[in-house]
mmCIF file of C-alpha atoms and ligand atoms in Angstrom:
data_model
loop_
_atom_site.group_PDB
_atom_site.id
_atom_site.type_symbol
_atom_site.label_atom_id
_atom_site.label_comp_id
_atom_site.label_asym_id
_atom_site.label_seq_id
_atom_site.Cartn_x
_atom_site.Cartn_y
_atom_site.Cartn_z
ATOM 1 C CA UNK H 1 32.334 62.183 -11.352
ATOM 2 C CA UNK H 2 35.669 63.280 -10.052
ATOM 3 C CA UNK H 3 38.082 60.645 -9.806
ATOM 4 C CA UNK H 4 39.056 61.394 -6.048
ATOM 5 C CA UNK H 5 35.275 60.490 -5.477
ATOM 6 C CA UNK H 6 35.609 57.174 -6.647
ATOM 7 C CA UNK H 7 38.896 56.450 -4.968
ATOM 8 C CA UNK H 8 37.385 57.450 -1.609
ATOM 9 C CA UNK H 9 34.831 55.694 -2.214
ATOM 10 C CA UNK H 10 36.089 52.441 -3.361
ATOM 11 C CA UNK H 11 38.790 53.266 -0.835
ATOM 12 C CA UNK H 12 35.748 53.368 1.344
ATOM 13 C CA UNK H 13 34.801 49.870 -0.219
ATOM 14 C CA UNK H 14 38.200 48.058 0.596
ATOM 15 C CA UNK H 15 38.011 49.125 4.175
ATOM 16 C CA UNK H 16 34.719 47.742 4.547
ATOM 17 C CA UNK H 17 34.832 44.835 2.715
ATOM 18 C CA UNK H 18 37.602 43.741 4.735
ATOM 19 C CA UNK H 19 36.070 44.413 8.228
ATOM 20 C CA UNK H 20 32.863 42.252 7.027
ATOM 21 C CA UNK H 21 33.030 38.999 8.987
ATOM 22 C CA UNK H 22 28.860 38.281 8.169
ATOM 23 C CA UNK H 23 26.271 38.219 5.892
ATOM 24 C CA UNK H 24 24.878 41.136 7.645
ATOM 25 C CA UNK H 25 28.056 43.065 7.974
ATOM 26 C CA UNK H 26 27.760 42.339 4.235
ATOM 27 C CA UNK H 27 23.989 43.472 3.958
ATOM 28 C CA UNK H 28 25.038 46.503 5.951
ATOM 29 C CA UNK H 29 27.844 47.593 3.377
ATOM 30 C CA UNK H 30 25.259 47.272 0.638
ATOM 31 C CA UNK H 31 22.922 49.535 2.028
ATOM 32 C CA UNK H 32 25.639 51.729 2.787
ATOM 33 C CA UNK H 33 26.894 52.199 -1.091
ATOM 34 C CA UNK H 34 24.175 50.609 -2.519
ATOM 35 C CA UNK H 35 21.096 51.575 -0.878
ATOM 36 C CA UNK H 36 18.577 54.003 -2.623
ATOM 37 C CA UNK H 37 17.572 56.709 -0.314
ATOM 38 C CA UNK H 38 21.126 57.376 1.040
ATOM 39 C CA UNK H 39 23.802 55.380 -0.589
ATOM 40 C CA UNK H 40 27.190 56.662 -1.275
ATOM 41 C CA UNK H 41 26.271 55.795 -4.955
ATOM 42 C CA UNK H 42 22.967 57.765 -5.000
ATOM 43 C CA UNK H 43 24.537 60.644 -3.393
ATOM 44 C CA UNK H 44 26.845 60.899 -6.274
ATOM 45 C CA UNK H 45 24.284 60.440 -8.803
ATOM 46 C CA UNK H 46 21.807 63.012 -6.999
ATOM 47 C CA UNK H 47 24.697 66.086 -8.519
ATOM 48 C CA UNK H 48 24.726 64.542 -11.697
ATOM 49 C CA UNK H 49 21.561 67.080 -12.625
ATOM 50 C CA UNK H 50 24.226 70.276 -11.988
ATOM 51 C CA UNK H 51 26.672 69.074 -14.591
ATOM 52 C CA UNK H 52 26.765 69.952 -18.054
ATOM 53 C CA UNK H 53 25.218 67.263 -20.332
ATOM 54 C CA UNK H 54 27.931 66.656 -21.548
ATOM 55 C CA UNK H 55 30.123 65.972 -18.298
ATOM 56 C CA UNK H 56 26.930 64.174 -17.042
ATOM 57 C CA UNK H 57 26.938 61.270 -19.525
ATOM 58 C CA UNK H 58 30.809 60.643 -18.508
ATOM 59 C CA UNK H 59 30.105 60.834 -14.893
ATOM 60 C CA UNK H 60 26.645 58.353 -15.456
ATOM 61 C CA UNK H 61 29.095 55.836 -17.387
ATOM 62 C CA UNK H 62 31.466 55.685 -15.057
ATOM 63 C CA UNK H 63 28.751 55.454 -12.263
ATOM 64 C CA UNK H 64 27.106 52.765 -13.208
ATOM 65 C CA UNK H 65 30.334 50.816 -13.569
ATOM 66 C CA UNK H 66 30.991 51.598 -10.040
ATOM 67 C CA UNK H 67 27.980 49.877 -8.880
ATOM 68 C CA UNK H 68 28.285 47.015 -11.163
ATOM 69 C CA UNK H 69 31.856 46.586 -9.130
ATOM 70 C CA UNK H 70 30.604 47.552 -6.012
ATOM 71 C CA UNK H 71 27.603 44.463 -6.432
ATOM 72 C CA UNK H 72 31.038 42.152 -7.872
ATOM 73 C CA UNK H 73 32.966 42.462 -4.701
ATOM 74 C CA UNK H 74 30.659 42.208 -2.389
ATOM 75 C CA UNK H 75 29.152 39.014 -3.842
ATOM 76 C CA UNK H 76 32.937 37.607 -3.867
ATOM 77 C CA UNK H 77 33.088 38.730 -0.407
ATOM 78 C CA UNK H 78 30.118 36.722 0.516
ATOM 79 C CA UNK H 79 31.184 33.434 -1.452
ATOM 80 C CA UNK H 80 34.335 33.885 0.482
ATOM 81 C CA UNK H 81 32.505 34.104 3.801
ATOM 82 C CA UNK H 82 30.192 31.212 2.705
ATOM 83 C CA UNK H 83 33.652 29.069 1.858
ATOM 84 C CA UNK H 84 35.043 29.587 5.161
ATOM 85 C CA UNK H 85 32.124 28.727 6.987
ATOM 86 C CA UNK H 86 32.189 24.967 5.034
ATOM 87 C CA UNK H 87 34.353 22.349 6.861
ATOM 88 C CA UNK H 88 37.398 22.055 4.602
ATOM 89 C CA UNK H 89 37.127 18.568 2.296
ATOM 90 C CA UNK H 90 40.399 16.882 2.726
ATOM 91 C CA UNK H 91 40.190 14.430 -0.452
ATOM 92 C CA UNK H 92 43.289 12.230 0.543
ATOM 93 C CA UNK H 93 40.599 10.775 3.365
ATOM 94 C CA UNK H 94 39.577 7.324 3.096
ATOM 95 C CA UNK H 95 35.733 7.572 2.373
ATOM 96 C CA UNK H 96 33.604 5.890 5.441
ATOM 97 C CA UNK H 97 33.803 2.092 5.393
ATOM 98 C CA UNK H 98 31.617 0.365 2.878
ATOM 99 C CA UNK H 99 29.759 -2.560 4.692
ATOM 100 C CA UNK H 100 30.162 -5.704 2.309
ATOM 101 C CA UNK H 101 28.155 -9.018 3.059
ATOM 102 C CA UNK H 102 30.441 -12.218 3.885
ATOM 103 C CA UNK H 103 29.684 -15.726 2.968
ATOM 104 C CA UNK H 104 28.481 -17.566 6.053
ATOM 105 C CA UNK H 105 30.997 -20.390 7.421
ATOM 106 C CA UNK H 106 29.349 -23.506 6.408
ATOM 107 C CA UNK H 107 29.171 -22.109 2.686
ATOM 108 C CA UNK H 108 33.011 -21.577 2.683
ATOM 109 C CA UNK H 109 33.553 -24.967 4.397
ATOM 110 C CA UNK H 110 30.670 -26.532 2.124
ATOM 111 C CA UNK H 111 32.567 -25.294 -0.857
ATOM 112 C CA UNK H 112 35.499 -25.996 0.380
ATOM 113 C CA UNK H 113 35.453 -29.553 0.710
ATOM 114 C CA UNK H 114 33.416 -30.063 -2.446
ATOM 115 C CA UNK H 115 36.113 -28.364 -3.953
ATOM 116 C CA UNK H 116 39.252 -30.833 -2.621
ATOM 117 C CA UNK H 117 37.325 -33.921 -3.971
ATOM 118 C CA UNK H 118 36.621 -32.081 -7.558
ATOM 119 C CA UNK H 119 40.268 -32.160 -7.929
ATOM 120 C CA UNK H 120 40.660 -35.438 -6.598
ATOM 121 C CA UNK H 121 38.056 -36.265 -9.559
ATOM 122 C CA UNK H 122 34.750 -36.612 -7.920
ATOM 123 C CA UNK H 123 31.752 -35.044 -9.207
ATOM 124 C CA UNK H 124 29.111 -32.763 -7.174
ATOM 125 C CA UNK H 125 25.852 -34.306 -7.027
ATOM 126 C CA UNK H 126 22.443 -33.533 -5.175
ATOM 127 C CA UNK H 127 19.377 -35.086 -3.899
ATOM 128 C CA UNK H 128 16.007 -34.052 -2.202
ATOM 129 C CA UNK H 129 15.961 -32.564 1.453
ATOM 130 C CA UNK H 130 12.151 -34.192 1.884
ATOM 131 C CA UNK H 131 13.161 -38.431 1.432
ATOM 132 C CA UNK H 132 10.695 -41.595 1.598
ATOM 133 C CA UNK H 133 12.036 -44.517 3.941
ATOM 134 C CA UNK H 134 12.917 -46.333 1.068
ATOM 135 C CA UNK H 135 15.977 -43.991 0.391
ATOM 136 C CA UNK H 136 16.601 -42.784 3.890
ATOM 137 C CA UNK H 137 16.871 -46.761 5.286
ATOM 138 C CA UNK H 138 15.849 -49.672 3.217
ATOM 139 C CA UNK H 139 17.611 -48.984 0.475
ATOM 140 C CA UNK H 140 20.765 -48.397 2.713
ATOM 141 C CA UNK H 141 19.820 -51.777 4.853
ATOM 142 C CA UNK H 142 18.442 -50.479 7.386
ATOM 143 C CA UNK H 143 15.283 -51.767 7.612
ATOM 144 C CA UNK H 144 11.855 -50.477 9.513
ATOM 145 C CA UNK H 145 12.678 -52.924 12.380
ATOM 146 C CA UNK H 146 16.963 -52.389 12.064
ATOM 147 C CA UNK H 147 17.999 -50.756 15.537
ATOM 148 C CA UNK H 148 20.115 -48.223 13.489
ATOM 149 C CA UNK H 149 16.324 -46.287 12.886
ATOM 150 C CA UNK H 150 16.048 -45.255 16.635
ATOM 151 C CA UNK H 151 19.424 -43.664 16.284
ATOM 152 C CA UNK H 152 17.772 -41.011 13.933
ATOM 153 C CA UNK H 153 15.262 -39.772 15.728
ATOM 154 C CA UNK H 154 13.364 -38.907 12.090
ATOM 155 C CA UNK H 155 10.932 -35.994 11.221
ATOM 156 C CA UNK H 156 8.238 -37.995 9.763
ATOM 157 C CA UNK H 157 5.888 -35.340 7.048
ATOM 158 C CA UNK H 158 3.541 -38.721 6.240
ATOM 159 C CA UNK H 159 3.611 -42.092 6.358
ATOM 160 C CA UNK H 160 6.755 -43.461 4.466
ATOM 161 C CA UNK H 161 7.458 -39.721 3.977
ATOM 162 C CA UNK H 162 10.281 -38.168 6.065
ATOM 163 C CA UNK H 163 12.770 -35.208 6.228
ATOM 164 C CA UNK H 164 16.227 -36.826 5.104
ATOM 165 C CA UNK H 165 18.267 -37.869 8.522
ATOM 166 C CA UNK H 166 21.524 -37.925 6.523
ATOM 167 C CA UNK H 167 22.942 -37.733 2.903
ATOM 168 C CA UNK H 168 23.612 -41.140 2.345
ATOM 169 C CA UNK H 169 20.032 -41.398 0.951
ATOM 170 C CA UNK H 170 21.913 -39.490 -2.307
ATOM 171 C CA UNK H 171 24.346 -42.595 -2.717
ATOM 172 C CA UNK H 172 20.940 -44.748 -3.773
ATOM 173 C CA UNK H 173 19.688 -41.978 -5.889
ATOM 174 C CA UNK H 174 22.979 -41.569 -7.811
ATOM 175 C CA UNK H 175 23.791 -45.449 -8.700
ATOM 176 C CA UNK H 176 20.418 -46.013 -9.627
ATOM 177 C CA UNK H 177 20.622 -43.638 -12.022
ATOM 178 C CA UNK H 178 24.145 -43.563 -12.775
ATOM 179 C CA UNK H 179 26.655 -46.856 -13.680
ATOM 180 C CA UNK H 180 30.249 -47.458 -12.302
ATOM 181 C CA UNK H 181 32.789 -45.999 -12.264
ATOM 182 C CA UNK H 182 31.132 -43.356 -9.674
ATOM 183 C CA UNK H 183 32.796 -41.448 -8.064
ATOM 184 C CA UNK H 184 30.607 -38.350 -6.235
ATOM 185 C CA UNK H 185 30.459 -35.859 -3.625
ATOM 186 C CA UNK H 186 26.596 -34.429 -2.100
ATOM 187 C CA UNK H 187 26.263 -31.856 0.645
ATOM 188 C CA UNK H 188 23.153 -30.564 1.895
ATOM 189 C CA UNK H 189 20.432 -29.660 4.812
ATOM 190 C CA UNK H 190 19.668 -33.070 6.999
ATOM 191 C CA UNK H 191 17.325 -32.651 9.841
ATOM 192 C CA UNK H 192 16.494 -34.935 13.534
ATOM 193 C CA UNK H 193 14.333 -35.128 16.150
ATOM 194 C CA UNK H 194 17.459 -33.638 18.284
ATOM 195 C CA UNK H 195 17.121 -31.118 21.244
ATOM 196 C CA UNK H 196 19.022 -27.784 20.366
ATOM 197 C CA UNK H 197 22.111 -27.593 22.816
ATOM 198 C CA UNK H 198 26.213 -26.507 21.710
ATOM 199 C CA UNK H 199 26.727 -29.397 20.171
ATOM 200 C CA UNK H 200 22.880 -30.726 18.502
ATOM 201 C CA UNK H 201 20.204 -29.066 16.815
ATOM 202 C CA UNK H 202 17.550 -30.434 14.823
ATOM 203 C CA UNK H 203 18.627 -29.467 11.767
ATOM 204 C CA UNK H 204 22.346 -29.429 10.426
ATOM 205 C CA UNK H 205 24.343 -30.260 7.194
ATOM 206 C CA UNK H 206 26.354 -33.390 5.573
ATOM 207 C CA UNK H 207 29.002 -34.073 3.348
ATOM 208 C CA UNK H 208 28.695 -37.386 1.911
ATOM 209 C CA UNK H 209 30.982 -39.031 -0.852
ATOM 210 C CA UNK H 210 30.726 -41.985 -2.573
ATOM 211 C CA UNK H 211 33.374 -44.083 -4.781
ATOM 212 C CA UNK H 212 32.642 -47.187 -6.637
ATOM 213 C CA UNK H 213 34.420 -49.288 -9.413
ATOM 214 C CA UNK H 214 35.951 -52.469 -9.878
ATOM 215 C CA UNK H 215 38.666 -52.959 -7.491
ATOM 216 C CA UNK H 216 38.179 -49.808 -5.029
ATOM 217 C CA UNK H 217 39.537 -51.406 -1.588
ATOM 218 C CA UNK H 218 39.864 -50.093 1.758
ATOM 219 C CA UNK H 219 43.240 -49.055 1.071
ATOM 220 C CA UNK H 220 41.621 -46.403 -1.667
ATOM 221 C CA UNK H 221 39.193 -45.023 1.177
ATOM 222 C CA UNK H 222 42.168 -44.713 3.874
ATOM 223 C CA UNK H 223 44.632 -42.656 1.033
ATOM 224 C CA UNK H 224 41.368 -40.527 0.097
ATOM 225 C CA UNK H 225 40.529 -39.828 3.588
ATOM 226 C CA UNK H 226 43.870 -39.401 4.805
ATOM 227 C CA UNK H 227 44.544 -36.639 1.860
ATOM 228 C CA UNK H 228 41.219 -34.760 2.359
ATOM 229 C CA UNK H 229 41.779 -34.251 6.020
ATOM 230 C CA UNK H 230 45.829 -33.328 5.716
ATOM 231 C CA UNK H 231 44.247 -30.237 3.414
ATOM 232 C CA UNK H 232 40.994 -29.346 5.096
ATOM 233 C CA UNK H 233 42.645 -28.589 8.728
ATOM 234 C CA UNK H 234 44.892 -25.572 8.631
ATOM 235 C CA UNK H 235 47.046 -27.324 10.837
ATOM 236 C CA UNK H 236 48.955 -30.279 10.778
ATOM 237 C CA UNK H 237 46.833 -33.477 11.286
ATOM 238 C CA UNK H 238 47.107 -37.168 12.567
ATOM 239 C CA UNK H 239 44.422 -39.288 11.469
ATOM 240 C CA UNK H 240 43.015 -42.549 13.833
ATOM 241 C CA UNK H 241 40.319 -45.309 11.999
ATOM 242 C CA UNK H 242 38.533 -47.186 14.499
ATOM 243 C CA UNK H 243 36.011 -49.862 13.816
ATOM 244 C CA UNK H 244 32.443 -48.945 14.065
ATOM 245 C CA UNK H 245 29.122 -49.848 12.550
ATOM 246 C CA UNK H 246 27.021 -48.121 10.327
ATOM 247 C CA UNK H 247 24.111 -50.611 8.246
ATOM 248 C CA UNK H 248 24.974 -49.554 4.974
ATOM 249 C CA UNK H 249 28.552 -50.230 5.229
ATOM 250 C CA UNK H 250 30.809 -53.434 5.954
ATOM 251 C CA UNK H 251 33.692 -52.777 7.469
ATOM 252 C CA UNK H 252 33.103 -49.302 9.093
ATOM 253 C CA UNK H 253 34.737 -47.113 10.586
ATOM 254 C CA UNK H 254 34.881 -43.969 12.537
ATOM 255 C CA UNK H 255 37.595 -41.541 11.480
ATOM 256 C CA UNK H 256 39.408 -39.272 14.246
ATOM 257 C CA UNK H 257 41.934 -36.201 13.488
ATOM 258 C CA UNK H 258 44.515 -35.472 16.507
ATOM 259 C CA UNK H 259 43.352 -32.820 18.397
ATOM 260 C CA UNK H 260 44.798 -29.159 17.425
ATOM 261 C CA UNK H 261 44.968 -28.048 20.878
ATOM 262 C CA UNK H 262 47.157 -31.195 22.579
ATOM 263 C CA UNK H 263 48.148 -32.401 19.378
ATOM 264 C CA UNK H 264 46.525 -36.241 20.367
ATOM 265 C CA UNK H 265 48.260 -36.027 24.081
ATOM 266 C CA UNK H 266 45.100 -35.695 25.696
ATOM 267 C CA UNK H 267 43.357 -32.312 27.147
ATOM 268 C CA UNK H 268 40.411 -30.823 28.379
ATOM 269 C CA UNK H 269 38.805 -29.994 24.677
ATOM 270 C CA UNK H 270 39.173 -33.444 23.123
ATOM 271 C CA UNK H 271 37.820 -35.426 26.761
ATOM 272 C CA UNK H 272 41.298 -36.470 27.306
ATOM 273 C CA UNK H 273 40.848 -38.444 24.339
ATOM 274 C CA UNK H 274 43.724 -36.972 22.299
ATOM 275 C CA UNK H 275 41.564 -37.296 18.889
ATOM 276 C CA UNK H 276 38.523 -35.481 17.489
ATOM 277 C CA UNK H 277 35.692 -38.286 15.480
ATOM 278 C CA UNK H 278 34.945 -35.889 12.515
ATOM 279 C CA UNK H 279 33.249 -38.905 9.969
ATOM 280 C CA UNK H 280 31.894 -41.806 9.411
ATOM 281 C CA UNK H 281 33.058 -44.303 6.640
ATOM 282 C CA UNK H 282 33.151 -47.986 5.284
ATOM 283 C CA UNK H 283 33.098 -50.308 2.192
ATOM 284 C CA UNK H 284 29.904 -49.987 0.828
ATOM 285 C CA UNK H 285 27.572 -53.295 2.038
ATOM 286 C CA UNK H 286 27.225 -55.600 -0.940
ATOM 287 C CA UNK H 287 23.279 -55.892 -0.052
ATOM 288 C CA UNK H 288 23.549 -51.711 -0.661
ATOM 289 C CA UNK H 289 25.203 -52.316 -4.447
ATOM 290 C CA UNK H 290 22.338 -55.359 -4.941
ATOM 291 C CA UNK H 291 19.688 -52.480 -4.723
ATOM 292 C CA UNK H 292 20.963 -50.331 -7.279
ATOM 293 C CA UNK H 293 21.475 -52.792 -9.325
ATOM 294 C CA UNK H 294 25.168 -52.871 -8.857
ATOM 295 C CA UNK H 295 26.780 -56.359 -8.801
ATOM 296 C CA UNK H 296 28.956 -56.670 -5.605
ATOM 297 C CA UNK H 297 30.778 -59.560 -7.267
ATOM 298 C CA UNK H 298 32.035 -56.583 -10.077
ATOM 299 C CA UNK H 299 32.437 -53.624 -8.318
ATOM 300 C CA UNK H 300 33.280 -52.347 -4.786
ATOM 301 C CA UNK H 301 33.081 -49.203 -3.145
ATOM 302 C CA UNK H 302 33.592 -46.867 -0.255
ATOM 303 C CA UNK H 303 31.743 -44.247 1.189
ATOM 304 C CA UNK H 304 31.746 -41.618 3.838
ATOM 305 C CA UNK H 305 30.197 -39.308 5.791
ATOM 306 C CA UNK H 306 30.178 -36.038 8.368
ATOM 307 C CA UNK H 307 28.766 -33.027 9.555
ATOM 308 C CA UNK H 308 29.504 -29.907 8.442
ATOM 309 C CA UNK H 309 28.771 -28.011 11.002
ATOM 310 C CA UNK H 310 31.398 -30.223 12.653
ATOM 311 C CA UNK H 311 34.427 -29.725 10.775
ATOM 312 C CA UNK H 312 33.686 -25.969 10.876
ATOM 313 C CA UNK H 313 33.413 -26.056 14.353
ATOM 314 C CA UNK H 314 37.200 -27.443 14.808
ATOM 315 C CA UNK H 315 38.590 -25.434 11.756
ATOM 316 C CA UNK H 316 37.893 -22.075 13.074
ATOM 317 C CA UNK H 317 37.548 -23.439 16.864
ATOM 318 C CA UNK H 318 33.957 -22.227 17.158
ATOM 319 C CA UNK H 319 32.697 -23.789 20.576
ATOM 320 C CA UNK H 320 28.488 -23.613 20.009
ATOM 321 C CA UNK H 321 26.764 -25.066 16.727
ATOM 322 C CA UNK H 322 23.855 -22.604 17.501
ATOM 323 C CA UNK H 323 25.952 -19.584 16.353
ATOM 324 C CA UNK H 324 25.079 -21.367 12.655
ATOM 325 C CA UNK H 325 21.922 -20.801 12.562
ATOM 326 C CA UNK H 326 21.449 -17.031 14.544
ATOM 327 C CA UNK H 327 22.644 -14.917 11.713
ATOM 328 C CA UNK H 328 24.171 -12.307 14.467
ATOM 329 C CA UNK H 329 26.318 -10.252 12.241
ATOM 330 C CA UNK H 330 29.048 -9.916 15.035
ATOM 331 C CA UNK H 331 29.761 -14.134 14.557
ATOM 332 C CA UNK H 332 29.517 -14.034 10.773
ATOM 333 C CA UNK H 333 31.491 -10.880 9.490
ATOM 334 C CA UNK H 334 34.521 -12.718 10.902
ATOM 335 C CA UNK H 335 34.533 -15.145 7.826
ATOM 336 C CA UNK H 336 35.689 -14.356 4.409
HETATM 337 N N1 DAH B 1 25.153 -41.443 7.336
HETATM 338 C C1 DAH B 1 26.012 -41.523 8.494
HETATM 339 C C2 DAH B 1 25.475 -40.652 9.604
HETATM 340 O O1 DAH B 1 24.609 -39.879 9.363
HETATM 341 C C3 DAH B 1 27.413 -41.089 8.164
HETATM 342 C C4 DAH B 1 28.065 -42.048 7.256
HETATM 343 C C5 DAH B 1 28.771 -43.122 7.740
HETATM 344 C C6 DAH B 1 27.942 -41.907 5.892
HETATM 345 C C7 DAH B 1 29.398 -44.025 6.933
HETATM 346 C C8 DAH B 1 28.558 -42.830 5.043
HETATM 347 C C9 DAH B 1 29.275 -43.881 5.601
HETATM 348 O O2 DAH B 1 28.490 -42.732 3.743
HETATM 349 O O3 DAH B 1 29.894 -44.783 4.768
HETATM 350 O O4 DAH B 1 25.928 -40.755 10.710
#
């Protein structure tokens, strides 16, 4: 095959090959050099029969490397067609967002204020959600006729058998099992007879502790107390005791933090009140060591107790205890 021939025609090639903007532009050009009845190729190889053997081996050879280049470039031509068409990957992207789960509030808070009274030495301890009186009330004196029972408005499953109204029924299960020094912490699920509004529902969680050994005073309770709520708050607290009444304790008391908003002046969000009740607390009742087995003339104690829900609620200023229990994703990717 004369050289000039394959010049033209690769010549013939480039030009193409350059103009091609589709696969069919593409297909087209292959037809056009490639195809069998009237190819550029085939026309080349239809004079091969008028050459000398000789010549015609040369001119086959270099034929049927033509083709094999002509079927090259146009399959680069089409990768480079196919390349363009693909949105370009820019790899310094960030990929999309992973979603990740988040703990829900009252786990952080739960574990957080398990964990401040670890490292004030007090161990974690738990006890049954489903309680019989006994532990519930008479073992904390609060007997079946004491007025204190009306206050819980109690989930009874059977006779004697109830859904716990608080975690104080722990304290009983602990030092009957357990001997002084104790010193322990219990949180867990407590549930009333309570219509749902912002502030109740029927079901809800406590943190309860518990300290007894010979010589704990009030004095122990008040530097406890007064320590756990300076680090629980992320803001700067005053603490208020106020005498109160709870059976199973003697004295009691009712512990308030200044509120963050008027800082204990007095506004709207704390009733003009200036402090914020967040838990209950007392000596333990001697009649309350008697029924462990404890002997009040030995040992004393204190306990306390509050709500969970509660102290989340004025940590991260959350204004409806419902949002708790709706597992909206909205309320509870905003805790980490
Ligand atoms: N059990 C009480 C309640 O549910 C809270 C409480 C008060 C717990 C005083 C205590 C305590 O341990 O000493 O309202």
């Amino acid at each position: 095959m004369p050289k000039e021939m394959i010049a033209k025609l690769e010549a013939e090639l480039a030009e193409g090959l350059a103009a091609a903007r589709t696969e069919a532009a593409l297909e087209e050009l292959r037809i056009r050099f490639l195809g069998r009845k009237s190819g550029r190729l085939n026309d080349i190889l239809r004079g091969l029969k008028d050459l000398p053997p000789e010549a015609r081996r040369e001119v086959g050879a270099a034929a049927n490397r033509l083709k094999a280049e002509i079927e090259n470039r146009l399959e680069e031509a089409r990768l480079r067609l196919n390349a363009a068409a693909a949105p370009e990957v820019d790899l310094t992207l960030p990929g999309p967002p992973v979603r990740v789960g988040h703990r829900h509030p009252l786990t952080l808070v739960g574990r957080e204020l398990v964990s401040i009274f670890e490292k004030m030495g007090f161990d974690y301890r738990e006890g049954p959600e489903v309680e019989t009186d006994y532990y519930n009330f008479d073992a904390l004196n609060t007997p079946s006729n004491h007025p204190a029972r009306d206050l819980h408005d109690t989930f009874y499953l059977a006779p004697g058998v109830l859904l716990r109204t608080h975690t104080s029924s722990v304290q009983i299960r602990v030092m009957e099992r357990e001997k002084p020094p104790v010193r322990i912490v219990t949180l867990g699920r407590c549930y009333r007879r309570d219509a749902q509004d912002a502030s109740h529902s029927p079901t809800f969680h406590q943190f309860e502790g518990l300290m007894v050994e010979k010589g704990t005073s009030f004095i122990h309770l008040r530097g406890v107390l007064n320590l756990f709520l300076e680090k629980v708050f992320p803001f700067p607290v005053k603490t208020r005791f106020t005498p109160a009444f709870f059976p199973f304790t003697e004295p009691s008391a009712e512990v308030g933090i200044s509120c963050p908003v008027c800082q204990a002046r007095g506004c709207p969000s704390c009733g003009h009140n200036g402090f914020l009740e967040v838990l209950g607390c007392g000596m333990v009742h001697p009649r309350v060591l008697k029924n462990v087995g404890y002997d009040p003339d030995k040992v004393t104690g204190f306990a306390f107790g509050m709500g969970v829900e509660r102290i989340a609620m004025i940590k991260y200023g959350i204004k409806d205890i419902r949002l708790f229990l709706e597992n909206d994703v909205r309320f509870l990717h905003q805790f980490s």
